[in-house]
Amino acid sequence: MSTRGYGGPVTEPRWLDEKQARAWRGYRRMRALLDLQITRDLAADSGLSDADYDVLSNLSEASPHRLRLTELATTMLWSKSRLSHHLTRMQQRGLVDREECAGDARGSIIVLTGAGLRAIEEAAPHHVASVRRHMIDLLTDEEIAALAALSHRVVAHLTAAP
Amino acid sequence: MSTRGYGGPVTEPRWLDEKQARAWRGYRRMRALLDLQITRDLAADSGLSDADYDVLSNLSEASPHRLRLTELATTMLWSKSRLSHHLTRMQQRGLVDREECAGDARGSIIVLTGAGLRAIEEAAPHHVASVRRHMIDLLTDEEIAALAALSHRVVAHLTAAP
DNA sequence: GATTGCTTGTTGACATGTCACCAAGCTAGC
DNA sequence: GCTAGCTTGGTGACATGTCAACAAGCAATC
């Protein structure tokens, strides 16, 4: 029976059991190591950062290779401020460009440049190979299905209105 | 049949199929959203950042609440530089302290202070609740087992000597 | 058609992370 | 013991991310 002085819950917290703790710690460690490795591969193969790749990838999937800044920020789960800063740097490297938005004078349209398109097209095969090598090809079909199912459930939960 | 000008693989890259892509995109999105939410919860409940929590957690699990800087950095997968910078900031807030290392005059021993111990003890129950709410309690037992198994396999792969 | 309030994108100050380098100390081979 | 090379932890310069504030434009209501 525990009593606590700081006004928190009076009941004993539900700690994680052994299996849950293994899953959580494993997830965290995989997340950290996978991030490091994929960032390294991407930089070595293409000279791009994770952030660069995500921006270019999203732009290249848009129909005319251009998106409103806010839309891009929402898709990427980035703040507008962070995206604006990052785009300024990518613009200086010639990977993207800004255009005025017809119909909304406040707006900024982000455009994939030719160099940007070339960069993502050259980077993509290496990146996919890296993702396969360090993760996807290590999993069974059942694990891939389980990962897809559980991650989509967690995403749905976190996306639901608070 | 594709030909390429930049000396890369001549074969068509093995893109991800639909199921693999769903798993990968889901994982990436879960990762991003979960990170944001858990960081927010941690800050709101305890005033700690993810990084603070990790440092305090690792120190509190060490036997006499102290660790060599290099050892801590290795465990956390951080660079020594990053850890040193972060510890300087945590030290200014009174959460940790530095001690000289008997037997190795270069060494720095990182010590959990009383305030640091109190901080992690108050933060932990809220943090576990947050982890459960946004992830663990949303998964079936099978999914927990699958996540533990696959993440440990990926970690083992990434930890093996290159 | 003016007032009021929201949205958009940018900026500057600051927090944090990365990178290359350094001084001091250890260590192994001679 | 001495020396050559490695390890340790720290530092400064710089890259990146966060946060609050802002100007400009839009929209809705009267």
Tab-separated table of C-alpha atoms (C1' of nucleotides) in Angstrom:
chain	number	residue	atom	x	y	z
A	1	MET	CA	0.000	0.000	0.000
A	2	SER	CA	1.644	3.222	-1.082
A	3	THR	CA	0.989	6.770	-0.004
A	4	ARG	CA	2.361	9.652	-1.988
A	5	GLY	CA	3.074	13.197	-1.011
A	6	TYR	CA	2.817	14.995	-4.308
A	7	GLY	CA	-0.882	14.680	-5.060
A	8	GLY	CA	-0.479	12.162	-7.847
A	9	PRO	CA	-2.491	8.997	-8.215
A	10	VAL	CA	-2.911	7.196	-4.922
A	11	THR	CA	-3.032	3.811	-6.619
A	12	GLU	CA	0.174	2.005	-7.537
A	13	PRO	CA	0.947	2.770	-11.192
A	14	ARG	CA	0.466	-0.093	-13.613
A	15	TRP	CA	4.073	-0.761	-14.534
A	16	LEU	CA	4.837	-2.694	-17.696
A	17	ASP	CA	5.147	-6.437	-17.313
A	18	GLU	CA	8.155	-8.310	-18.657
A	19	LYS	CA	6.800	-8.846	-22.168
A	20	GLN	CA	5.534	-5.317	-22.531
A	21	ALA	CA	8.804	-3.895	-21.308
A	22	ARG	CA	10.722	-6.018	-23.799
A	23	ALA	CA	8.516	-4.769	-26.611
A	24	TRP	CA	8.807	-1.135	-25.553
A	25	ARG	CA	12.544	-1.173	-24.993
A	26	GLY	CA	13.051	-3.087	-28.218
A	27	TYR	CA	10.961	-0.626	-30.125
A	28	ARG	CA	12.867	2.330	-28.703
A	29	ARG	CA	16.225	0.815	-29.458
A	30	MET	CA	15.252	-0.240	-32.958
A	31	ARG	CA	13.938	3.234	-33.568
A	32	ALA	CA	17.191	4.843	-32.501
A	33	LEU	CA	19.522	2.460	-34.333
A	34	LEU	CA	17.445	2.340	-37.495
A	35	ASP	CA	17.340	6.099	-37.602
A	36	LEU	CA	21.085	6.383	-37.271
A	37	GLN	CA	21.777	3.783	-39.933
A	38	ILE	CA	19.299	5.067	-42.474
A	39	THR	CA	20.484	8.630	-41.968
A	40	ARG	CA	24.069	7.486	-42.494
A	41	ASP	CA	23.196	5.499	-45.635
A	42	LEU	CA	21.210	8.357	-47.076
A	43	ALA	CA	23.995	10.846	-46.500
A	44	ALA	CA	26.625	8.504	-47.937
A	45	ASP	CA	24.567	7.499	-50.988
A	46	SER	CA	22.954	10.800	-51.874
A	47	GLY	CA	24.211	13.634	-49.702
A	48	LEU	CA	20.670	14.168	-48.442
A	49	SER	CA	19.396	14.291	-44.871
A	50	ASP	CA	16.258	12.485	-43.716
A	51	ALA	CA	14.483	15.795	-43.716
A	52	ASP	CA	15.592	16.618	-47.250
A	53	TYR	CA	14.441	13.226	-48.470
A	54	ASP	CA	11.021	13.556	-46.876
A	55	VAL	CA	10.448	16.986	-48.372
A	56	LEU	CA	11.561	15.915	-51.841
A	57	SER	CA	9.581	12.692	-51.642
A	58	ASN	CA	6.356	14.460	-50.722
A	59	LEU	CA	6.818	17.055	-53.437
A	60	SER	CA	7.600	14.464	-56.091
A	61	GLU	CA	4.389	12.601	-55.260
A	62	ALA	CA	2.254	15.719	-55.698
A	63	SER	CA	0.605	15.973	-59.103
A	64	PRO	CA	2.399	19.001	-60.577
A	65	HIS	CA	5.375	18.755	-58.211
A	66	ARG	CA	4.200	21.633	-56.062
A	67	LEU	CA	2.371	22.110	-52.755
A	68	ARG	CA	1.234	24.877	-50.455
A	69	LEU	CA	3.589	25.237	-47.513
A	70	THR	CA	0.860	24.614	-44.965
A	71	GLU	CA	-0.311	21.498	-46.760
A	72	LEU	CA	3.208	20.131	-46.897
A	73	ALA	CA	3.748	20.929	-43.238
A	74	THR	CA	0.534	19.156	-42.245
A	75	THR	CA	1.372	16.064	-44.280
A	76	MET	CA	4.832	15.871	-42.801
A	77	LEU	CA	3.706	16.610	-39.241
A	78	TRP	CA	6.138	19.531	-39.165
A	79	SER	CA	5.568	23.013	-37.832
A	80	LYS	CA	5.292	25.714	-40.472
A	81	SER	CA	8.240	27.444	-38.891
A	82	ARG	CA	10.488	24.417	-39.120
A	83	LEU	CA	9.474	23.787	-42.700
A	84	SER	CA	9.998	27.409	-43.698
A	85	HIS	CA	13.506	27.406	-42.229
A	86	HIS	CA	14.359	24.121	-43.879
A	87	LEU	CA	12.985	25.191	-47.251
A	88	THR	CA	15.116	28.308	-47.147
A	89	ARG	CA	18.177	26.101	-46.840
A	90	MET	CA	17.004	23.700	-49.562
A	91	GLN	CA	16.190	26.632	-51.816
A	92	GLN	CA	19.748	27.899	-51.438
A	93	ARG	CA	20.945	24.500	-52.603
A	94	GLY	CA	18.630	24.665	-55.611
A	95	LEU	CA	16.469	21.672	-54.649
A	96	VAL	CA	13.186	23.547	-54.329
A	97	ASP	CA	11.767	26.937	-55.210
A	98	ARG	CA	9.030	29.235	-53.918
A	99	GLU	CA	6.252	30.575	-56.120
A	100	GLU	CA	3.474	33.039	-55.448
A	101	CYS	CA	0.049	31.590	-54.930
A	102	ALA	CA	-2.630	32.755	-57.362
A	103	GLY	CA	-5.798	33.469	-55.401
A	104	ASP	CA	-4.167	33.898	-52.002
A	105	ALA	CA	-1.552	36.605	-51.791
A	106	ARG	CA	-0.310	35.308	-48.420
A	107	GLY	CA	0.405	31.891	-49.802
A	108	SER	CA	3.657	30.308	-50.813
A	109	ILE	CA	3.814	27.432	-53.256
A	110	ILE	CA	6.759	25.100	-52.915
A	111	VAL	CA	8.022	23.730	-56.201
A	112	LEU	CA	10.348	20.825	-56.891
A	113	THR	CA	13.140	21.998	-59.197
A	114	GLY	CA	14.804	19.883	-61.866
A	115	ALA	CA	17.786	19.382	-59.591
A	116	GLY	CA	15.437	18.377	-56.777
A	117	LEU	CA	13.717	15.820	-58.973
A	118	ARG	CA	17.028	14.395	-60.093
A	119	ALA	CA	18.205	14.201	-56.487
A	120	ILE	CA	15.200	12.216	-55.280
A	121	GLU	CA	15.220	9.929	-58.306
A	122	GLU	CA	18.832	9.034	-57.731
A	123	ALA	CA	18.395	8.688	-53.990
A	124	ALA	CA	15.250	6.544	-53.991
A	125	PRO	CA	16.691	3.184	-55.135
A	126	HIS	CA	19.516	3.376	-52.610
A	127	HIS	CA	17.108	4.408	-49.895
A	128	VAL	CA	14.725	1.538	-50.579
A	129	ALA	CA	17.651	-0.856	-50.562
A	130	SER	CA	18.710	0.544	-47.201
A	131	VAL	CA	15.219	0.174	-45.752
A	132	ARG	CA	15.052	-3.407	-46.998
A	133	ARG	CA	18.505	-4.333	-45.797
A	134	HIS	CA	18.097	-2.990	-42.265
A	135	MET	CA	14.446	-3.733	-41.659
A	136	ILE	CA	11.934	-5.034	-44.184
A	137	ASP	CA	13.911	-8.006	-45.444
A	138	LEU	CA	14.559	-9.094	-41.852
A	139	LEU	CA	10.850	-9.581	-41.124
A	140	THR	CA	8.461	-12.416	-41.870
A	141	ASP	CA	5.257	-11.768	-43.775
A	142	GLU	CA	3.323	-12.162	-40.545
A	143	GLU	CA	5.496	-9.593	-38.824
A	144	ILE	CA	5.048	-7.149	-41.684
A	145	ALA	CA	1.302	-7.574	-41.443
A	146	ALA	CA	1.372	-7.170	-37.661
A	147	LEU	CA	3.542	-4.066	-37.894
A	148	ALA	CA	1.225	-2.495	-40.451
A	149	ALA	CA	-1.867	-3.295	-38.385
A	150	LEU	CA	-0.536	-2.103	-35.050
A	151	SER	CA	1.067	1.031	-36.376
A	152	HIS	CA	-2.101	2.035	-38.207
A	153	ARG	CA	-4.096	1.536	-35.017
A	154	VAL	CA	-1.682	3.665	-32.997
A	155	VAL	CA	-1.676	6.344	-35.701
A	156	ALA	CA	-5.480	6.371	-35.756
A	157	HIS	CA	-5.543	6.773	-31.986
A	158	LEU	CA	-3.060	9.627	-32.026
A	159	THR	CA	-4.772	11.329	-34.934
A	160	ALA	CA	-8.234	11.268	-33.350
A	161	ALA	CA	-9.353	14.586	-31.890
A	162	PRO	CA	-8.108	15.001	-28.306
B	1	MET	CA	15.149	-2.868	-69.314
B	2	SER	CA	16.664	0.256	-67.814
B	3	THR	CA	20.012	1.852	-68.442
B	4	ARG	CA	21.461	4.346	-66.038
B	5	GLY	CA	24.042	7.028	-66.463
B	6	TYR	CA	25.381	7.393	-62.962
B	7	GLY	CA	27.042	4.051	-62.466
B	8	GLY	CA	24.479	2.682	-60.041
B	9	PRO	CA	22.874	-0.735	-60.215
B	10	VAL	CA	21.825	-1.676	-63.717
B	11	THR	CA	18.978	-3.818	-62.440
B	12	GLU	CA	15.620	-2.303	-61.564
B	13	PRO	CA	15.557	-1.641	-57.813
B	14	ARG	CA	13.340	-3.917	-55.743
B	15	TRP	CA	10.661	-1.446	-54.681
B	16	LEU	CA	8.467	-2.259	-51.718
B	17	ASP	CA	5.246	-4.085	-52.494
B	18	GLU	CA	1.914	-2.813	-51.184
B	19	LYS	CA	2.047	-4.610	-47.825
B	20	GLN	CA	5.654	-3.685	-47.168
B	21	ALA	CA	5.000	-0.082	-48.048
B	22	ARG	CA	2.011	0.015	-45.700
B	23	ALA	CA	4.149	-1.379	-42.897
B	24	TRP	CA	7.011	1.032	-43.537
B	25	ARG	CA	4.868	4.134	-43.900
B	26	GLY	CA	2.820	3.127	-40.871
B	27	TYR	CA	5.942	2.600	-38.825
B	28	ARG	CA	7.343	5.991	-39.828
B	29	ARG	CA	4.134	7.797	-39.046
B	30	MET	CA	3.637	6.029	-35.728
B	31	ARG	CA	7.175	6.852	-34.837
B	32	ALA	CA	6.688	10.550	-35.534
B	33	LEU	CA	3.297	10.894	-33.848
B	34	LEU	CA	4.222	8.793	-30.841
B	35	ASP	CA	7.343	10.834	-30.330
B	36	LEU	CA	5.464	14.094	-30.423
B	37	GLN	CA	2.783	12.894	-28.017
B	38	ILE	CA	5.110	11.319	-25.504
B	39	THR	CA	7.365	14.356	-25.548
B	40	ARG	CA	4.345	16.592	-24.952
B	41	ASP	CA	3.040	14.414	-22.103
B	42	LEU	CA	6.449	14.249	-20.474
B	43	ALA	CA	6.916	18.006	-20.624
B	44	ALA	CA	3.406	18.667	-19.301
B	45	ASP	CA	3.592	16.090	-16.480
B	46	SER	CA	7.170	16.549	-15.356
B	47	GLY	CA	8.883	19.410	-17.137
B	48	LEU	CA	11.426	16.951	-18.523
B	49	SER	CA	12.447	16.366	-22.121
B	50	ASP	CA	12.835	12.901	-23.636
B	51	ALA	CA	16.567	13.334	-23.390
B	52	ASP	CA	16.400	14.327	-19.720
B	53	TYR	CA	14.219	11.329	-18.950
B	54	ASP	CA	16.545	8.897	-20.684
B	55	VAL	CA	19.580	10.215	-18.869
B	56	LEU	CA	17.880	10.141	-15.475
B	57	SER	CA	16.385	6.728	-16.130
B	58	ASN	CA	19.735	5.185	-17.022
B	59	LEU	CA	21.444	6.745	-14.030
B	60	SER	CA	18.727	5.622	-11.621
B	61	GLU	CA	19.081	2.042	-12.822
B	62	ALA	CA	22.837	2.009	-12.171
B	63	SER	CA	23.775	0.464	-8.848
B	64	PRO	CA	25.163	3.466	-6.972
B	65	HIS	CA	23.387	6.007	-9.168
B	66	ARG	CA	26.521	6.930	-11.073
B	67	LEU	CA	28.150	6.038	-14.403
B	68	ARG	CA	31.189	6.927	-16.446
B	69	LEU	CA	30.314	9.375	-19.196
B	70	THR	CA	31.509	7.061	-21.950
B	71	GLU	CA	29.528	4.156	-20.556
B	72	LEU	CA	26.380	6.234	-20.382
B	73	ALA	CA	26.923	7.524	-23.895
B	74	THR	CA	27.379	3.996	-25.257
B	75	THR	CA	24.254	2.712	-23.526
B	76	MET	CA	22.178	5.604	-24.819
B	77	LEU	CA	23.651	5.475	-28.332
B	78	TRP	CA	24.652	9.124	-27.957
B	79	SER	CA	27.899	10.758	-28.944
B	80	LYS	CA	30.096	11.769	-26.048
B	81	SER	CA	29.941	15.313	-27.275
B	82	ARG	CA	26.165	15.436	-27.247
B	83	LEU	CA	26.033	13.872	-23.809
B	84	SER	CA	28.633	16.232	-22.410
B	85	HIS	CA	26.706	19.256	-23.669
B	86	HIS	CA	23.428	17.917	-22.336
B	87	LEU	CA	24.908	17.046	-18.961
B	88	THR	CA	26.243	20.564	-18.605
B	89	ARG	CA	22.698	21.853	-18.976
B	90	MET	CA	21.248	19.241	-16.607
B	91	GLN	CA	23.978	19.995	-14.106
B	92	GLN	CA	23.006	23.663	-14.139
B	93	ARG	CA	19.462	22.587	-13.272
B	94	GLY	CA	20.761	20.477	-10.402
B	95	LEU	CA	19.618	17.115	-11.795
B	96	VAL	CA	23.041	15.531	-12.105
B	97	ASP	CA	26.571	16.200	-10.953
B	98	ARG	CA	30.083	15.405	-12.125
B	99	GLU	CA	32.640	13.657	-9.946
B	100	GLU	CA	36.280	12.838	-10.491
B	101	CYS	CA	37.089	9.279	-11.352
B	102	ALA	CA	39.427	7.486	-8.957
B	103	GLY	CA	41.947	5.514	-11.000
B	104	ASP	CA	41.525	7.451	-14.233
B	105	ALA	CA	42.273	11.137	-14.021
B	106	ARG	CA	40.702	11.769	-17.434
B	107	GLY	CA	37.425	10.271	-16.387
B	108	SER	CA	34.210	11.925	-15.384
B	109	ILE	CA	31.639	10.177	-13.255
B	110	ILE	CA	28.073	11.307	-13.678
B	111	VAL	CA	26.046	11.222	-10.501
B	112	LEU	CA	22.292	11.397	-10.006
B	113	THR	CA	21.525	14.099	-7.436
B	114	GLY	CA	18.697	13.975	-4.913
B	115	ALA	CA	16.704	16.362	-7.077
B	116	GLY	CA	17.377	14.170	-10.092
B	117	LEU	CA	16.167	11.089	-8.278
B	118	ARG	CA	13.019	12.875	-7.127
B	119	ALA	CA	12.407	14.096	-10.680
B	120	ILE	CA	12.596	10.642	-12.251
B	121	GLU	CA	10.536	9.045	-9.477
B	122	GLU	CA	7.747	11.539	-9.951
B	123	ALA	CA	7.930	11.402	-13.726
B	124	ALA	CA	7.990	7.621	-14.134
B	125	PRO	CA	4.359	6.757	-13.279
B	126	HIS	CA	3.042	9.447	-15.605
B	127	HIS	CA	5.406	8.359	-18.323
B	128	VAL	CA	4.397	4.710	-18.089
B	129	ALA	CA	0.751	5.748	-18.193
B	130	SER	CA	1.478	7.765	-21.317
B	131	VAL	CA	3.274	4.855	-22.987
B	132	ARG	CA	0.370	2.559	-22.163
B	133	ARG	CA	-2.314	4.985	-23.259
B	134	HIS	CA	-0.774	5.788	-26.625
B	135	MET	CA	0.759	2.448	-27.518
B	136	ILE	CA	0.984	-0.619	-25.283
B	137	ASP	CA	-2.649	-0.814	-24.238
B	138	LEU	CA	-3.705	-0.527	-27.891
B	139	LEU	CA	-1.921	-3.747	-28.866
B	140	THR	CA	-2.932	-7.388	-28.570
B	141	ASP	CA	-0.673	-9.857	-26.798
B	142	GLU	CA	0.309	-11.297	-30.161
B	143	GLU	CA	1.262	-7.874	-31.460
B	144	ILE	CA	3.355	-7.188	-28.376
B	145	ALA	CA	5.169	-10.464	-28.885
B	146	ALA	CA	5.662	-9.754	-32.587
B	147	LEU	CA	6.959	-6.251	-31.902
B	148	ALA	CA	9.413	-7.538	-29.311
B	149	ALA	CA	10.645	-10.291	-31.632
B	150	LEU	CA	11.045	-8.178	-34.737
B	151	SER	CA	12.610	-5.222	-33.001
B	152	HIS	CA	15.143	-7.422	-31.255
B	153	ARG	CA	16.056	-9.005	-34.579
B	154	VAL	CA	16.528	-5.613	-36.224
B	155	VAL	CA	18.564	-4.389	-33.262
B	156	ALA	CA	20.759	-7.472	-33.416
B	157	HIS	CA	21.332	-6.905	-37.127
B	158	LEU	CA	22.236	-3.258	-36.622
B	159	THR	CA	24.463	-4.030	-33.654
B	160	ALA	CA	26.486	-6.710	-35.427
B	161	ALA	CA	29.912	-5.609	-36.606
B	162	PRO	CA	29.709	-3.952	-40.039
C	1	DG	C1'	-17.262	48.825	-46.640
C	2	DA	C1'	-15.497	48.857	-41.938
C	3	DT	C1'	-14.349	46.273	-37.871
C	4	DT	C1'	-12.944	42.082	-35.874
C	5	DG	C1'	-10.775	37.933	-35.794
C	6	DC	C1'	-8.539	34.077	-38.127
C	7	DT	C1'	-4.864	32.183	-41.337
C	8	DT	C1'	-0.449	32.292	-43.664
C	9	DG	C1'	4.293	32.335	-43.879
C	10	DT	C1'	8.406	34.554	-42.075
C	11	DT	C1'	11.605	36.053	-38.765
C	12	DG	C1'	14.791	36.380	-34.591
C	13	DA	C1'	16.169	34.634	-30.334
C	14	DC	C1'	17.276	30.830	-28.299
C	15	DA	C1'	17.658	25.507	-27.301
C	16	DT	C1'	19.616	21.540	-28.937
C	17	DG	C1'	22.612	18.362	-31.889
C	18	DT	C1'	26.779	17.577	-34.945
C	19	DC	C1'	31.356	17.873	-36.202
C	20	DA	C1'	36.265	18.566	-35.970
C	21	DC	C1'	39.663	19.363	-32.938
C	22	DC	C1'	42.211	19.545	-28.606
C	23	DA	C1'	44.650	18.771	-24.080
C	24	DA	C1'	45.361	15.550	-20.756
C	25	DG	C1'	46.004	11.023	-19.418
C	26	DC	C1'	46.481	6.085	-20.129
C	27	DT	C1'	48.977	1.929	-22.222
C	28	DA	C1'	51.797	-1.185	-24.728
C	29	DG	C1'	56.183	-2.152	-26.796
C	30	DC	C1'	60.649	-1.315	-26.675
D	1	DG	C1'	61.601	4.860	-18.326
D	2	DC	C1'	60.220	6.525	-22.811
D	3	DT	C1'	57.636	7.084	-26.561
D	4	DA	C1'	53.963	6.416	-30.027
D	5	DG	C1'	49.385	5.836	-30.287
D	6	DC	C1'	44.939	5.409	-28.331
D	7	DT	C1'	41.118	7.020	-25.108
D	8	DT	C1'	38.584	10.425	-22.555
D	9	DG	C1'	35.896	14.293	-21.990
D	10	DG	C1'	35.387	18.952	-23.261
D	11	DT	C1'	35.038	22.976	-26.394
D	12	DG	C1'	33.712	26.257	-30.199
D	13	DA	C1'	31.714	26.819	-34.564
D	14	DC	C1'	28.096	25.776	-36.925
D	15	DA	C1'	23.572	23.182	-38.446
D	16	DT	C1'	19.108	22.354	-37.128
D	17	DG	C1'	14.647	22.689	-34.335
D	18	DT	C1'	11.428	25.349	-31.169
D	19	DC	C1'	8.891	29.115	-29.706
D	20	DA	C1'	6.712	33.591	-29.630
D	21	DA	C1'	5.753	37.423	-32.150
D	22	DC	C1'	4.718	39.674	-36.348
D	23	DA	C1'	2.893	41.774	-40.905
D	24	DA	C1'	-0.024	40.929	-44.427
D	25	DG	C1'	-4.000	39.074	-46.306
D	26	DC	C1'	-8.482	36.789	-45.997
D	27	DA	C1'	-13.327	36.198	-44.249
D	28	DA	C1'	-17.468	37.010	-41.784
D	29	DT	C1'	-20.595	39.953	-39.606
D	30	DC	C1'	-22.834	44.068	-39.033
